[in-house]
Amino acid sequence: MLRLQNINKYYNTGTVNEMCLFQDFNLTIEDKQFVSVVGSNGSGKTSMLNIICGSIPLDSGSIFIGGSDITKMPEHKRLSRIGRVYQNPAMGTCPHMTILENMALADNKGRPFHLMPGTNRKRVDHYRELLRTLGLGLEDKLPVKVGVLSGGQRQAMALLMSTMTPIEFLILDEHTAALDPKTAEVIMELTEKIIREKQLTTIMVTHNLRYAVEYGDRLLMMHQGHTVMDKSGSEKQDLTIDQILSQFNKISIECGN
């Protein structure tokens, strides 16, 4: 279970540009829940992910994973328990390293390398089998540098690599936004498959309202650091894109847009 408790976050504190993004923000996500998060630009979606991962500090409040308080845990230690896939496919892989080297790097996440070789040759067949599950032919390209792959291939690899070691949460930060429609569909199908097979607790931020409706078992809409819609179970199943758009329009009118 993930719990954000009384989260407060200000930007540009003490200046004329001071802005309060979160004020006493609370959120609980149950184990194995797949949560889609939507909202306008500046609503706090990505900042929430950064707070969970430790990329930006809190002004006050607490973050719990299970029964553990991770509020003061540094980012690199949190990432041994959290997998993250970014919007930019280039951020989840190392372009100047081969597919094999990238897989080995992900396989050793959270463990010291010491002076041992970075690639364990006994694991090559295992990596090849994992890549075969993607259905993109990457299992036959282990010596190829990742930088020459397409964006979709790199994002598929990033998704696979982020879940190779045991994790408690998967964070998807608009991970299909930079892809063409056909490739985005492939990545979403892979996402669903991996999440269900590994029974991962997942938070997916997306601007694609159809993905938000079709995928996951809970949907949150955020606006100015607040949750303005929270649907799960049968309410989530019955939710339509038109209903989400209606809520967006209502917020726009209230904000004078």
XYZ file of N, CA, C and O in Angstrom, residues 84-86 88-99 101-103 105-106 131 138 145-162:
160
model
N 10.206 2.937 -12.689
C 9.638 4.133 -13.321
C 9.959 4.140 -14.813
O 11.092 3.902 -15.213
N 8.940 4.430 -15.621
C 9.103 4.591 -17.063
C 8.687 6.017 -17.408
O 7.588 6.448 -17.062
N 9.579 6.733 -18.105
C 9.366 8.154 -18.387
C 8.705 8.362 -19.753
O 8.612 7.454 -20.577
N 9.929 10.251 -22.167
C 10.980 10.199 -23.174
C 11.618 8.808 -23.178
O 12.229 8.404 -22.184
N 11.505 8.041 -24.273
C 12.090 6.700 -24.317
C 13.585 6.684 -24.030
O 14.121 5.670 -23.585
N 14.264 7.806 -24.286
C 15.711 7.855 -24.089
C 16.092 7.828 -22.609
O 17.244 7.549 -22.268
N 15.141 8.129 -21.709
C 15.481 8.244 -20.294
C 15.510 6.900 -19.567
O 16.050 6.797 -18.477
N 14.930 5.876 -20.173
C 14.866 4.589 -19.478
C 15.923 3.601 -19.896
O 15.992 2.493 -19.357
N 16.748 3.972 -20.874
C 17.795 3.079 -21.368
C 19.083 3.872 -21.600
O 19.057 5.095 -21.656
N 20.182 3.159 -21.753
C 21.477 3.792 -22.018
C 21.815 3.611 -23.499
O 22.124 2.487 -23.932
N 21.763 4.682 -24.309
C 21.882 4.560 -25.768
C 23.222 4.047 -26.254
O 23.297 3.413 -27.311
N 24.307 4.311 -25.533
C 25.631 3.926 -25.998
C 26.027 2.518 -25.539
O 27.135 2.067 -25.830
N 25.115 1.848 -24.859
C 25.345 0.476 -24.422
C 24.470 -0.459 -25.256
O 23.442 -0.059 -25.794
N 24.874 -1.708 -25.360
C 24.115 -2.684 -26.149
C 22.849 -3.109 -25.393
O 22.686 -2.836 -24.197
N 21.990 -3.797 -26.122
C 20.790 -4.337 -25.489
C 21.183 -5.262 -24.347
O 20.609 -5.203 -23.254
N 23.928 -5.246 -22.531
C 24.480 -4.474 -21.409
C 23.379 -3.750 -20.648
O 23.426 -3.663 -19.418
N 22.380 -3.232 -21.361
C 21.251 -2.593 -20.700
C 20.483 -3.584 -19.834
O 20.088 -3.264 -18.707
N 20.247 -4.769 -20.368
C 19.524 -5.792 -19.606
C 20.301 -6.192 -18.350
O 19.729 -6.363 -17.276
N 22.450 -4.331 -16.741
C 22.408 -3.200 -15.823
C 21.116 -3.218 -15.014
O 21.126 -3.031 -13.792
N 19.980 -3.442 -15.703
C 18.690 -3.491 -15.017
C 18.607 -4.687 -14.082
O 18.019 -4.603 -12.995
N 13.182 -10.762 -23.539
C 12.997 -9.908 -24.710
C 12.035 -10.540 -25.711
O 11.277 -9.837 -26.390
N 13.739 -8.278 -30.499
C 14.939 -7.754 -29.839
C 15.825 -8.870 -29.283
O 17.017 -8.643 -29.036
N 23.508 -1.630 -30.240
C 23.399 -0.520 -29.294
C 21.974 0.013 -29.263
O 21.328 0.161 -30.303
N 21.499 0.301 -28.086
C 20.107 0.697 -27.895
C 19.786 2.003 -28.611
O 18.654 2.235 -29.030
N 20.791 2.858 -28.790
C 20.565 4.158 -29.422
C 20.060 4.082 -30.854
O 19.493 5.048 -31.359
N 20.224 2.943 -31.515
C 19.765 2.829 -32.902
C 18.358 2.252 -32.979
O 17.800 2.139 -34.080
N 17.767 1.878 -31.872
C 16.412 1.312 -31.869
C 15.382 2.413 -32.037
O 15.650 3.591 -31.797
N 14.186 2.032 -32.432
C 13.085 2.996 -32.527
C 12.615 3.389 -31.134
O 12.925 2.713 -30.136
N 11.851 4.478 -31.063
C 11.326 4.920 -29.778
C 10.461 3.870 -29.119
O 10.518 3.664 -27.896
N 9.643 3.181 -29.918
C 8.780 2.146 -29.365
C 9.568 0.975 -28.812
O 9.244 0.439 -27.743
N 10.618 0.557 -29.535
C 11.458 -0.536 -29.045
C 12.153 -0.157 -27.747
O 12.241 -0.959 -26.809
N 12.627 1.078 -27.680
C 13.313 1.530 -26.458
C 12.338 1.622 -25.296
O 12.678 1.277 -24.159
N 11.120 2.081 -25.572
C 10.142 2.192 -24.488
C 9.710 0.809 -24.002
O 9.495 0.611 -22.810
N 9.593 -0.143 -24.926
C 9.278 -1.515 -24.535
C 10.391 -2.084 -23.656
O 10.134 -2.750 -22.646
N 11.635 -1.794 -24.029
C 12.764 -2.230 -23.218
C 12.752 -1.566 -21.853
O 12.986 -2.217 -20.822
N 12.467 -0.262 -21.820
C 12.426 0.465 -20.548
C 11.364 -0.122 -19.625
O 11.578 -0.256 -18.413
N 10.220 -0.476 -20.193
C 9.145 -1.082 -19.411
C 9.586 -2.427 -18.849
O 9.381 -2.730 -17.663
N 10.215 -3.227 -19.692
C 10.700 -4.535 -19.252
C 11.785 -4.391 -18.193
O 11.752 -5.058 -17.155
N 12.745 -3.489 -18.444
C 13.869 -3.316 -17.528
C 13.431 -2.802 -16.165
O 13.991 -3.165 -15.129
N 12.402 -1.949 -16.144
C 11.946 -1.381 -14.875
C 11.291 -2.416 -13.972
O 11.116 -2.181 -12.777
